[in-house]
Amino acid sequence: MDKLPHALLLQILSRLDDSADVARCRVASKAFDTVSPDLRSIHLRSTLKWYLDSSSTAIKPFKAVFLDLISQLIIVKSVRISLEDPIEFKPNIDDFCLTDGGFAKEWLPRVSESLKSLSVFGLPSHSQRKSMFLPLISTYCQNLVNLTLKYGWLSVHNMNPMPMLTSLTLNCLKLQDKHLNKLNKCLPNLQVLTFIGVKGLKHPKIHLPKLRTCRWFIYDHTPTLALITPNLIILDISCFRPTAIYVEAPMLSHVYILFAVLTYPNPLTVNNCGNLKMLFLDSTYTGSLLSEFPVTKTVETLTLESRNEAPRFPGDPRLTLQKVFMVFPNVSSLCIEPGAWSELEACLDSEGWELLDGRKGLKEIRVYLMIVDPSLTFSCIARVLDQCVGLSDISVAIHGEDIGARSKIFFTECMARCWPGLKWRWGIWNKHMEDLWLN
């Protein structure tokens, strides 16, 4: 081992995913101990066993191990510290409150010049007090580019501008910035923003001029959300509570929207989004959202899903193909997921299946089927194919549990009809598995 080149030894240590293994290698080998100060990153993960054994005097505390490791490195570019399963940790355990201000002051100044990436997965917010961790990061780590924080209760009081930060992920934590005024002010060059289950927000407004990708998963009560972002390209929003969303993004091209709410969704307002090319729409009230969506001629690729297999009330706006093509008249590629197809089949009247003007622009369609009545499903498929005169490719995936007599009847009927120039592709889908395409 001692005869191996310095660069090879360093590469071996760099491939270890846990810095605790690095520490063990240092103890076991003098050669590894010699090269370890040249490592550029730390990833230390506390296991539940480490936590349970931490009361023993023979077990070195987690924070002490981390501080010892980081003090040995000459240059630190990346830090990742985490708890294996923080839900299992008892609250108010000081040695595992990784966003504690006192702990942060012990090591952040050490890496202030070189640190580019920081990830801290601490204790849930109900397990600790409000932390000044974010202001401390902004004070010491002015060259930070990527920041990921999971769990905790974060204050933004006295937070400084971070002009180098381009990527921010906040996950399952409480943020004391109800309207996001401080984040908008302090992160002028942010390009990627991910919020997952962030609490403490009331009427958040994203106004970041350089933002290009935004992913937001709303689980807590957030009455409104506004995004005024001149350079936003990708938007991914999942709402599990009713939220009124306003989007103004002239460069926006890819949008993913999920409204998994049982009550009628709050308004979705899309303004000045004339570059939208691809849209994924999934909701309990997909028909209602389409009724409120502005006519968008730029959308070329459209995916529809529905969590409502049939209209709840007579007055509910229904999901129909006629409505789809009225709102998105220039769609060339259409994917209809199983819930949306089931809702479409529930609308048996011919008006809902009238596609208008022959749909010459539609070139390919993919449908995911749960076959209950083979003749009904075939009838719906046939109506689409008869009207979409420009269609060249159709992909049909049948649910795995429906493979058998009913799928055979459906397949036979499809093959018995002739649609010249149409290329068929058959597949099998299951909810928790990747699609299996047979040809």
Short mmCIF file of N, CA and C in Angstrom, two decimals, residues 19-88:
data_model
loop_
_atom_site.label_atom_id
_atom_site.label_comp_id
_atom_site.label_asym_id
_atom_site.label_seq_id
_atom_site.Cartn_x
_atom_site.Cartn_y
_atom_site.Cartn_z
N SER A 19 -17.36 9.65 5.01
CA SER A 19 -16.06 10.06 5.57
C SER A 19 -15.68 9.25 6.79
N ALA A 20 -16.63 8.57 7.42
CA ALA A 20 -16.29 7.68 8.52
C ALA A 20 -15.40 6.54 8.02
N ASP A 21 -15.65 6.10 6.78
CA ASP A 21 -14.79 5.07 6.19
C ASP A 21 -13.40 5.64 5.91
N VAL A 22 -13.35 6.90 5.53
CA VAL A 22 -12.05 7.56 5.33
C VAL A 22 -11.25 7.57 6.63
N ALA A 23 -11.94 7.89 7.73
CA ALA A 23 -11.26 7.91 9.03
C ALA A 23 -10.72 6.53 9.40
N ARG A 24 -11.47 5.50 9.08
CA ARG A 24 -11.01 4.13 9.37
C ARG A 24 -9.79 3.79 8.53
N CYS A 25 -9.80 4.22 7.27
CA CYS A 25 -8.64 3.96 6.41
C CYS A 25 -7.40 4.68 6.93
N ARG A 26 -7.58 5.87 7.46
CA ARG A 26 -6.45 6.63 7.99
C ARG A 26 -5.82 5.90 9.17
N VAL A 27 -6.68 5.30 10.00
CA VAL A 27 -6.17 4.55 11.16
C VAL A 27 -5.46 3.28 10.72
N ALA A 28 -6.00 2.64 9.68
CA ALA A 28 -5.46 1.35 9.24
C ALA A 28 -4.20 1.48 8.39
N SER A 29 -4.02 2.63 7.74
CA SER A 29 -2.90 2.75 6.81
C SER A 29 -2.21 4.10 6.95
N LYS A 30 -0.92 4.07 7.13
CA LYS A 30 -0.16 5.30 7.22
C LYS A 30 -0.16 6.05 5.89
N ALA A 31 -0.18 5.28 4.78
CA ALA A 31 -0.19 5.90 3.45
C ALA A 31 -1.48 6.70 3.25
N PHE A 32 -2.61 6.11 3.63
CA PHE A 32 -3.89 6.81 3.51
C PHE A 32 -3.91 8.04 4.42
N ASP A 33 -3.35 7.90 5.61
CA ASP A 33 -3.33 9.02 6.55
C ASP A 33 -2.51 10.18 5.99
N THR A 34 -1.46 9.86 5.25
CA THR A 34 -0.58 10.89 4.70
C THR A 34 -1.27 11.71 3.61
N VAL A 35 -2.07 11.03 2.76
CA VAL A 35 -2.68 11.73 1.62
C VAL A 35 -4.04 12.34 1.97
N SER A 36 -4.65 11.93 3.08
CA SER A 36 -6.02 12.36 3.39
C SER A 36 -6.20 13.88 3.49
N PRO A 37 -5.21 14.66 3.94
CA PRO A 37 -5.42 16.11 3.98
C PRO A 37 -5.68 16.74 2.62
N ASP A 38 -5.35 16.03 1.53
CA ASP A 38 -5.56 16.58 0.19
C ASP A 38 -6.97 16.32 -0.35
N LEU A 39 -7.79 15.61 0.40
CA LEU A 39 -9.18 15.43 0.00
C LEU A 39 -9.87 16.78 -0.06
N ARG A 40 -10.86 16.90 -0.94
CA ARG A 40 -11.55 18.17 -1.13
C ARG A 40 -12.98 18.16 -0.60
N SER A 41 -13.44 17.00 -0.08
CA SER A 41 -14.83 16.92 0.34
C SER A 41 -14.99 16.07 1.60
N ILE A 42 -16.08 16.33 2.29
CA ILE A 42 -16.46 15.55 3.47
C ILE A 42 -17.93 15.15 3.32
N HIS A 43 -18.21 13.88 3.52
CA HIS A 43 -19.58 13.40 3.61
C HIS A 43 -19.66 12.50 4.83
N LEU A 44 -20.19 13.04 5.92
CA LEU A 44 -20.29 12.30 7.17
C LEU A 44 -21.76 12.05 7.49
N ARG A 45 -22.09 10.79 7.67
CA ARG A 45 -23.47 10.40 7.92
C ARG A 45 -23.55 9.67 9.26
N SER A 46 -24.41 10.17 10.14
CA SER A 46 -24.60 9.52 11.43
C SER A 46 -25.68 8.45 11.32
N THR A 47 -25.36 7.26 11.75
CA THR A 47 -26.34 6.17 11.76
C THR A 47 -27.11 6.19 13.07
N LEU A 48 -28.24 5.51 13.06
CA LEU A 48 -29.02 5.40 14.29
C LEU A 48 -28.23 4.68 15.37
N LYS A 49 -27.43 3.71 14.99
CA LYS A 49 -26.60 2.98 15.96
C LYS A 49 -25.60 3.93 16.61
N TRP A 50 -25.00 4.81 15.81
CA TRP A 50 -24.06 5.80 16.35
C TRP A 50 -24.77 6.64 17.40
N TYR A 51 -26.00 7.07 17.09
CA TYR A 51 -26.76 7.88 18.02
C TYR A 51 -27.03 7.10 19.30
N LEU A 52 -27.46 5.83 19.17
CA LEU A 52 -27.81 5.04 20.34
C LEU A 52 -26.59 4.75 21.21
N ASP A 53 -25.43 4.63 20.57
CA ASP A 53 -24.20 4.33 21.31
C ASP A 53 -23.48 5.58 21.81
N SER A 54 -24.01 6.78 21.46
CA SER A 54 -23.27 8.01 21.75
C SER A 54 -23.17 8.31 23.24
N SER A 55 -24.02 7.66 24.05
CA SER A 55 -23.94 7.90 25.49
C SER A 55 -22.71 7.23 26.10
N SER A 56 -22.13 6.29 25.37
CA SER A 56 -20.93 5.60 25.86
C SER A 56 -19.71 6.49 25.71
N THR A 57 -18.86 6.50 26.71
CA THR A 57 -17.66 7.34 26.66
C THR A 57 -16.67 6.84 25.61
N ALA A 58 -16.83 5.60 25.16
CA ALA A 58 -15.92 5.04 24.17
C ALA A 58 -16.26 5.49 22.76
N ILE A 59 -17.46 6.05 22.57
CA ILE A 59 -17.90 6.48 21.25
C ILE A 59 -17.71 7.98 21.12
N LYS A 60 -16.94 8.40 20.15
CA LYS A 60 -16.69 9.82 19.94
C LYS A 60 -17.93 10.49 19.38
N PRO A 61 -18.37 11.61 19.94
CA PRO A 61 -19.59 12.29 19.47
C PRO A 61 -19.51 12.66 17.99
N PHE A 62 -20.66 12.69 17.33
CA PHE A 62 -20.74 12.93 15.90
C PHE A 62 -20.09 14.26 15.52
N LYS A 63 -20.45 15.33 16.22
CA LYS A 63 -19.91 16.65 15.90
C LYS A 63 -18.39 16.70 16.08
N ALA A 64 -17.92 16.01 17.11
CA ALA A 64 -16.47 16.00 17.36
C ALA A 64 -15.73 15.30 16.23
N VAL A 65 -16.32 14.22 15.72
CA VAL A 65 -15.71 13.51 14.60
C VAL A 65 -15.67 14.41 13.37
N PHE A 66 -16.78 15.10 13.12
CA PHE A 66 -16.83 15.99 11.95
C PHE A 66 -15.80 17.11 12.06
N LEU A 67 -15.73 17.75 13.22
CA LEU A 67 -14.78 18.85 13.40
C LEU A 67 -13.34 18.37 13.25
N ASP A 68 -13.07 17.16 13.73
CA ASP A 68 -11.72 16.61 13.59
C ASP A 68 -11.38 16.35 12.12
N LEU A 69 -12.35 15.80 11.38
CA LEU A 69 -12.12 15.51 9.96
C LEU A 69 -11.88 16.79 9.16
N ILE A 70 -12.70 17.79 9.40
CA ILE A 70 -12.61 19.01 8.60
C ILE A 70 -11.35 19.80 8.94
N SER A 71 -10.87 19.65 10.17
CA SER A 71 -9.65 20.37 10.56
C SER A 71 -8.41 19.78 9.89
N GLN A 72 -8.51 18.53 9.41
CA GLN A 72 -7.37 17.86 8.79
C GLN A 72 -7.19 18.25 7.33
N LEU A 73 -8.24 18.79 6.70
CA LEU A 73 -8.19 19.06 5.26
C LEU A 73 -7.59 20.43 4.97
N ILE A 74 -6.82 20.50 3.91
CA ILE A 74 -6.18 21.75 3.52
C ILE A 74 -7.18 22.67 2.82
N ILE A 75 -7.93 22.12 1.87
CA ILE A 75 -8.94 22.87 1.12
C ILE A 75 -10.23 22.05 1.12
N VAL A 76 -11.34 22.68 1.46
CA VAL A 76 -12.64 21.99 1.48
C VAL A 76 -13.56 22.65 0.48
N LYS A 77 -13.97 21.88 -0.53
CA LYS A 77 -14.88 22.42 -1.55
C LYS A 77 -16.32 21.92 -1.38
N SER A 78 -16.48 20.77 -0.75
CA SER A 78 -17.81 20.20 -0.62
C SER A 78 -17.99 19.59 0.77
N VAL A 79 -19.12 19.90 1.41
CA VAL A 79 -19.46 19.34 2.72
C VAL A 79 -20.88 18.80 2.67
N ARG A 80 -21.04 17.58 3.15
CA ARG A 80 -22.37 16.97 3.27
C ARG A 80 -22.42 16.24 4.60
N ILE A 81 -23.29 16.70 5.50
CA ILE A 81 -23.46 16.03 6.78
C ILE A 81 -24.95 15.71 6.94
N SER A 82 -25.20 14.50 7.44
CA SER A 82 -26.59 14.05 7.47
C SER A 82 -26.81 13.02 8.57
N LEU A 83 -28.08 12.84 8.90
CA LEU A 83 -28.52 11.80 9.81
C LEU A 83 -29.21 10.73 8.98
N GLU A 84 -28.89 9.48 9.25
CA GLU A 84 -29.40 8.39 8.44
C GLU A 84 -30.92 8.36 8.39
N ASP A 85 -31.57 8.51 9.54
CA ASP A 85 -33.03 8.53 9.60
C ASP A 85 -33.44 9.46 10.73
N PRO A 86 -33.50 10.78 10.46
CA PRO A 86 -33.72 11.77 11.52
C PRO A 86 -35.04 11.61 12.25
N ILE A 87 -36.03 10.98 11.64
CA ILE A 87 -37.32 10.80 12.30
C ILE A 87 -37.17 9.93 13.54
N GLU A 88 -36.18 9.02 13.53
CA GLU A 88 -35.98 8.11 14.65
C GLU A 88 -35.21 8.75 15.80
#
